[in-house]
CSV table of C-alpha atoms and ligand atoms in Angstrom, one decimal:
chain,number,residue,atom,x,y,z
J,49,MET,CA,76.8,101.6,116.4
J,50,PRO,CA,77.4,105.3,115.2
J,51,LEU,CA,79.9,106.1,112.7
J,52,ALA,CA,83.5,106.1,114.2
J,53,SER,CA,86.9,107.9,113.6
J,54,ALA,CA,90.1,106.4,112.7
J,55,VAL,CA,93.5,107.4,111.8
J,56,THR,CA,96.4,105.6,109.7
J,57,ILE,CA,99.8,104.0,111.3
J,58,CYS,CA,102.2,103.1,108.4
J,59,LEU,CA,104.9,100.5,109.7
J,60,VAL,CA,106.4,100.4,105.7
J,61,ASP,CA,109.8,102.2,105.3
J,62,GLU,CA,109.1,102.1,101.7
J,63,ALA,CA,105.8,103.9,102.1
J,64,ARG,CA,107.3,106.7,103.6
J,65,SER,CA,105.9,109.0,101.4
J,66,GLY,CA,102.9,107.5,101.1
J,67,PRO,CA,98.9,108.8,102.4
J,68,PHE,CA,99.0,107.9,106.1
J,69,VAL,CA,99.3,110.3,109.2
J,70,PHE,CA,101.6,108.5,111.3
J,71,HIS,CA,105.0,106.9,110.0
J,72,CYS,CA,106.5,104.5,112.2
J,73,GLY,CA,110.2,103.0,111.7
J,74,ALA,CA,114.2,103.8,112.0
J,75,GLU,CA,113.8,107.2,109.6
J,76,THR,CA,110.9,108.4,111.7
J,77,GLY,CA,111.9,107.9,115.2
J,78,SER,CA,108.4,106.9,116.2
J,79,ASP,CA,107.1,103.5,116.9
J,80,LEU,CA,103.8,101.5,116.8
J,81,ALA,CA,103.3,102.3,120.6
J,82,THR,CA,103.9,106.0,120.4
J,83,ALA,CA,101.4,106.3,117.3
J,84,VAL,CA,98.9,104.8,118.9
J,85,ARG,CA,99.4,106.9,121.9
J,86,THR,CA,99.2,109.8,119.8
J,87,ALA,CA,96.1,108.8,118.3
J,88,ALA,CA,94.2,107.9,121.2
J,89,ALA,CA,94.9,111.2,122.8
J,90,ALA,CA,94.0,113.0,119.6
J,91,GLY,CA,90.6,111.2,120.4
J,92,PHE,CA,90.3,108.8,117.8
J,93,ASP,CA,88.3,105.8,117.9
J,94,GLY,CA,90.3,103.2,116.1
J,95,VAL,CA,93.8,102.9,114.2
J,96,GLU,CA,94.2,101.3,110.7
J,97,VAL,CA,97.7,99.5,110.4
J,98,PHE,CA,99.9,99.2,107.0
J,99,PRO,CA,102.2,96.6,108.7
J,100,PRO,CA,104.9,95.2,106.3
J,101,SER,CA,104.0,91.7,106.8
J,102,ALA,CA,102.0,89.8,109.1
J,103,ALA,CA,105.0,88.1,110.7
J,104,GLU,CA,106.4,91.3,112.1
J,105,VAL,CA,103.4,92.6,114.1
J,106,ALA,CA,102.4,90.2,117.2
J,107,PRO,CA,98.8,90.0,117.4
J,108,GLY,CA,98.6,89.6,121.0
J,109,GLU,CA,100.8,92.9,121.6
J,110,LEU,CA,98.8,94.5,118.9
J,111,GLY,CA,95.7,94.1,120.7
J,112,ALA,CA,96.9,94.7,124.3
J,113,LEU,CA,98.5,97.8,123.0
J,114,LEU,CA,95.1,99.2,121.4
J,115,SER,CA,92.9,98.0,124.5
J,116,SER,CA,95.4,99.6,126.8
J,117,HIS,CA,94.3,102.8,124.9
J,118,GLY,CA,90.7,102.2,124.6
J,119,LEU,CA,90.9,102.0,120.7
J,120,ARG,CA,89.6,99.3,118.2
J,121,LEU,CA,91.5,98.4,115.2
J,122,ALA,CA,89.7,99.6,112.5
J,123,ALA,CA,91.6,97.4,109.3
J,124,VAL,CA,94.8,96.6,108.2
J,125,GLY,CA,96.3,96.8,105.0
J,126,THR,CA,98.1,94.4,102.7
J,127,GLY,CA,99.7,96.8,100.3
J,128,ALA,CA,103.5,95.8,101.5
J,129,GLY,CA,103.0,92.9,99.6
J,130,TRP,CA,103.0,95.1,96.4
J,131,VAL,CA,105.3,97.6,97.6
J,132,ARG,CA,108.0,95.6,98.9
J,133,HIS,CA,107.6,92.3,97.0
J,134,ARG,CA,106.0,93.1,93.6
J,135,LEU,CA,103.4,90.6,94.2
J,136,HIS,CA,99.5,91.1,93.4
J,137,LEU,CA,96.3,89.0,92.6
J,138,CYS,CA,96.4,89.7,88.6
J,139,HIS,CA,100.0,88.8,88.0
J,140,PRO,CA,100.4,86.5,84.8
J,141,ASP,CA,102.5,83.9,86.7
J,142,ALA,CA,100.2,81.4,89.1
J,143,ALA,CA,103.0,80.9,91.6
J,144,VAL,CA,103.5,85.3,92.3
J,145,ARG,CA,99.4,85.0,92.6
J,146,ASN,CA,99.8,82.1,94.9
J,147,SER,CA,102.3,84.1,97.0
J,148,ALA,CA,100.3,87.3,97.1
J,149,ARG,CA,97.3,85.3,98.4
J,150,ASP,CA,99.8,83.6,101.2
J,151,PHE,CA,100.8,87.3,101.9
J,152,ILE,CA,97.4,88.5,101.9
J,153,ALA,CA,95.8,85.6,104.0
J,154,ALA,CA,98.4,86.1,106.8
J,155,ILE,CA,97.0,89.6,107.1
J,156,VAL,CA,93.5,88.3,107.0
J,157,ASP,CA,94.5,86.1,110.0
J,158,LEU,CA,96.1,88.9,111.9
J,159,ALA,CA,93.5,91.6,111.3
J,160,GLY,CA,90.7,88.9,112.1
J,161,SER,CA,92.5,87.8,115.4
J,162,CYS,CA,92.1,91.4,116.2
J,163,GLY,CA,88.3,91.8,115.4
J,164,ALA,CA,89.2,93.7,112.2
J,165,PRO,CA,88.9,93.4,108.0
J,166,ALA,CA,92.2,93.2,105.8
J,167,ILE,CA,92.4,95.5,102.7
J,168,ILE,CA,92.8,94.9,99.4
J,169,GLY,CA,94.1,97.9,97.5
J,170,SER,CA,97.2,98.1,95.6
J,171,MET,CA,97.5,94.1,95.8
J,172,GLN,CA,94.9,94.1,93.7
J,173,GLY,CA,97.2,95.3,91.0
J,174,ASN,CA,96.3,95.5,87.1
J,175,SER,CA,95.9,94.0,83.7
J,176,GLY,CA,98.3,94.4,81.0
J,177,PRO,CA,99.5,93.0,77.8
J,178,ALA,CA,100.3,89.6,79.7
J,179,VAL,CA,96.9,89.1,81.7
J,180,GLU,CA,94.1,90.5,79.5
J,181,ARG,CA,90.9,92.2,81.6
J,182,ASP,CA,88.8,89.0,81.4
J,183,ALA,CA,91.6,87.0,82.5
J,184,ALA,CA,92.6,89.7,85.1
J,185,LEU,CA,88.9,89.8,86.8
J,186,ASP,CA,88.5,86.0,87.1
J,187,HIS,CA,92.0,86.0,88.9
J,188,LEU,CA,90.8,89.0,91.2
J,189,ALA,CA,87.4,87.0,91.7
J,190,GLU,CA,89.2,84.0,92.5
J,191,GLY,CA,91.6,85.7,94.9
J,192,LEU,CA,88.8,87.7,96.7
J,193,ALA,CA,86.6,84.4,97.2
J,194,VAL,CA,89.4,82.6,98.8
J,195,LEU,CA,90.0,85.3,101.0
J,196,SER,CA,86.8,86.5,102.1
J,197,ALA,CA,86.4,82.8,103.1
J,198,ARG,CA,89.4,83.1,105.2
J,199,ALA,CA,87.9,86.8,106.6
J,200,ARG,CA,84.4,84.8,107.3
J,201,SER,CA,86.4,82.1,109.7
J,202,HIS,CA,87.1,85.1,111.8
J,203,GLY,CA,83.6,86.7,111.5
J,204,GLN,CA,85.0,89.3,109.2
J,205,VAL,CA,84.4,90.5,105.6
J,206,LEU,CA,87.1,91.4,103.1
J,207,LEU,CA,87.4,95.2,102.0
J,208,TYR,CA,88.0,95.7,98.3
J,209,GLU,CA,89.0,99.0,97.3
J,210,PRO,CA,88.7,100.8,94.0
J,211,LEU,CA,91.8,103.0,93.2
J,212,ASN,CA,92.2,105.6,90.8
J,213,ARG,CA,93.2,105.6,87.0
J,214,TYR,CA,96.8,106.1,87.8
J,215,GLU,CA,96.9,103.2,90.2
J,216,THR,CA,94.5,100.6,88.8
J,217,ASN,CA,92.7,99.9,85.7
J,218,LEU,CA,90.6,97.2,87.3
J,219,PHE,CA,87.9,99.0,88.8
J,220,THR,CA,88.0,102.8,89.3
J,221,ARG,CA,84.3,103.3,90.2
J,222,GLN,CA,82.5,102.0,93.1
J,223,GLY,CA,79.5,101.2,91.1
J,224,ASP,CA,81.0,99.0,88.6
J,225,ALA,CA,83.1,97.1,91.4
J,226,ALA,CA,79.5,96.6,93.6
J,227,ALA,CA,78.1,95.2,90.2
J,228,PHE,CA,81.5,93.0,89.7
J,229,LEU,CA,80.9,91.9,93.4
J,230,ALA,CA,77.6,90.7,93.3
J,231,ALA,CA,77.7,89.3,89.5
J,232,ARG,CA,80.3,86.9,91.2
J,233,GLY,CA,78.6,86.1,94.2
J,234,LEU,CA,81.4,87.4,96.4
J,235,ASP,CA,79.1,88.4,99.4
J,236,ASP,CA,81.5,88.5,102.0
J,237,VAL,CA,83.5,91.3,100.0
J,238,ARG,CA,82.3,95.0,100.9
J,239,LEU,CA,83.8,98.1,99.6
J,240,LEU,CA,86.4,100.3,100.9
J,241,CYS,CA,85.3,103.7,99.5
J,242,ASP,CA,88.2,106.3,99.2
J,243,LEU,CA,87.1,109.7,99.3
J,244,PHE,CA,90.1,110.8,97.5
J,245,HIS,CA,90.1,108.2,94.7
J,246,MET,CA,86.3,109.0,94.4
J,247,ASN,CA,86.6,112.7,93.9
J,248,ILE,CA,89.1,111.8,90.9
J,249,GLU,CA,86.6,108.9,89.3
J,250,GLU,CA,83.1,109.3,90.5
J,251,THR,CA,80.7,111.5,88.9
J,252,ASP,CA,78.8,112.0,92.0
J,253,VAL,CA,80.5,110.7,95.3
J,254,ALA,CA,77.3,110.9,97.7
J,255,GLY,CA,75.4,109.4,94.5
J,256,ALA,CA,78.0,106.3,94.5
J,257,LEU,CA,77.7,105.8,98.0
J,258,LEU,CA,73.6,105.5,97.9
J,259,GLN,CA,73.8,103.3,94.7
J,260,CYS,CA,76.4,100.9,96.6
J,261,GLY,CA,74.2,100.6,100.1
J,262,SER,CA,75.2,98.2,102.1
J,263,ARG,CA,78.2,96.9,100.1
J,264,VAL,CA,80.1,99.9,102.0
J,265,GLY,CA,82.3,98.4,104.3
J,266,HIS,CA,85.1,101.0,105.2
J,267,VAL,CA,85.6,104.7,104.3
J,268,HIS,CA,88.7,106.5,103.7
J,269,PHE,CA,88.4,109.7,105.1
J,270,ALA,CA,90.4,112.2,102.9
J,271,ASP,CA,89.8,115.6,101.0
J,272,SER,CA,90.6,116.2,97.2
J,273,ASN,CA,93.8,117.0,97.8
J,274,ARG,CA,94.8,113.7,100.1
J,275,GLN,CA,94.7,116.0,103.1
J,276,ALA,CA,93.1,115.9,106.1
J,277,VAL,CA,89.0,116.2,105.6
J,278,GLY,CA,88.6,120.4,105.4
J,279,GLN,CA,92.0,121.1,103.3
J,280,GLY,CA,90.5,120.6,100.0
J,281,HIS,CA,87.5,121.3,98.0
J,282,THR,CA,85.1,118.1,98.3
J,283,PRO,CA,81.5,118.9,99.6
J,284,MET,CA,81.5,116.6,102.6
J,285,GLU,CA,77.9,117.1,104.3
J,286,PRO,CA,76.1,115.3,101.3
J,287,VAL,CA,78.8,112.3,102.0
J,288,VAL,CA,78.5,112.2,105.5
J,289,ALA,CA,74.5,112.2,104.8
J,290,ALA,CA,74.7,109.5,102.3
J,291,LEU,CA,76.3,107.3,104.7
J,292,ARG,CA,74.1,107.8,107.0
J,293,GLU,CA,71.1,107.0,104.8
J,294,ILE,CA,72.5,103.9,103.9
J,295,GLY,CA,72.8,103.1,107.3
J,296,TYR,CA,76.9,102.9,107.2
J,297,ASP,CA,78.2,102.6,110.9
J,298,GLY,CA,81.6,101.8,110.4
J,299,PHE,CA,85.0,103.9,110.1
J,300,LEU,CA,85.8,107.3,108.7
J,301,SER,CA,89.5,106.2,108.4
J,302,ALA,CA,92.0,109.1,107.8
J,303,GLU,CA,94.2,108.0,105.0
J,304,VAL,CA,95.8,111.5,104.3
J,305,LEU,CA,99.2,112.9,103.9
J,306,PRO,CA,100.9,114.2,107.1
J,307,LEU,CA,100.5,117.6,106.6
J,308,PRO,CA,101.6,120.1,107.6
J,309,THR,CA,102.7,117.6,110.2
J,310,PRO,CA,101.5,114.0,111.6
J,311,LEU,CA,99.8,115.7,114.6
J,312,GLU,CA,98.3,118.5,112.9
J,313,ALA,CA,96.7,116.3,110.2
J,314,ALA,CA,95.5,114.3,113.0
J,315,ARG,CA,94.0,117.0,115.0
J,316,ARG,CA,92.4,118.6,111.6
J,317,THR,CA,90.8,115.5,110.9
J,318,ILE,CA,89.4,115.2,114.0
J,319,ASP,CA,87.7,118.4,114.0
J,320,SER,CA,86.2,117.8,110.8
J,321,PHE,CA,84.7,114.3,112.2
J,322,ARG,CA,83.2,116.0,115.0
J,323,ARG,CA,81.9,119.1,112.9
J,324,LEU,CA,80.7,116.6,110.4
J,325,VAL,CA,79.7,113.5,112.2
J,326,THR,CA,78.9,114.2,116.1
J,327,GLY,CA,78.8,118.0,116.5
G,545,LER,C1,96.6,103.9,97.8
G,545,LER,O1,95.9,105.3,97.1
G,545,LER,C2,94.9,103.5,98.2
G,545,LER,O2,94.0,104.5,98.5
G,545,LER,C3,95.3,102.4,99.9
G,545,LER,O3,94.1,102.4,100.7
G,545,LER,C4,95.6,101.3,99.1
G,545,LER,O4,96.2,100.2,99.6
G,546,MN,MN1,92.7,104.4,100.2
């Protein structure tokens, strides 16, 4: 399959200022159906959804909505577990870690029933005084093992996303995360390579993608300033060339700020996608 385009849709009020193109909810006056229709009209192949919880999205309705517009579900975020409930996979309290796993597992099921993987981004958490790094990495590996086994039951992988240093102290670079996954035998976990985080943390963004090869499972398509690709200063041609060289055939998903407006961010993304990938 060729590289595909996707755009993010956030259904979480608390993430209103986050890097998502379309925000739905009472405050925005938009809803999922409107956002999906707009994404299809803008020319995207798929959407990535950030739901408040699995229970608040009916899988049948989501699947029907997407297929009525000819769109695929690219991935589903789990970060509402952190944003809303302060859950994460490395919490010192085992009961909280279990709640984090349960929250994510329900989203793995929702995503899997619509043919998509779930994302572990901010739900990975951090190490700290109460959980030193070695213990935190054991908790992370345990969580990823359980959740990727669940993803496998849907024929899916689980996506693990290294974040920049201001958001996690676990893994900030793709190569380090890939080595960790390999060392822990986490064969059904793939990397989510967010080009915004990579611009901050990697010495060489394209080189990191080449190094990770078949571990690359999803890409957040964002420029250096977290705006639509083309609005910042990340050189994107070598990034796309690296993705082609490793045989990546998944989504380039626009997890970017809705600037100057959601529709314009979507249009700028599609223009860049066509220029770099299909054009
Ligand atoms: C957060 O910065 C981010 O990139 C998200 O994809 C994490 O869930
Ligand atoms: Mn991201």
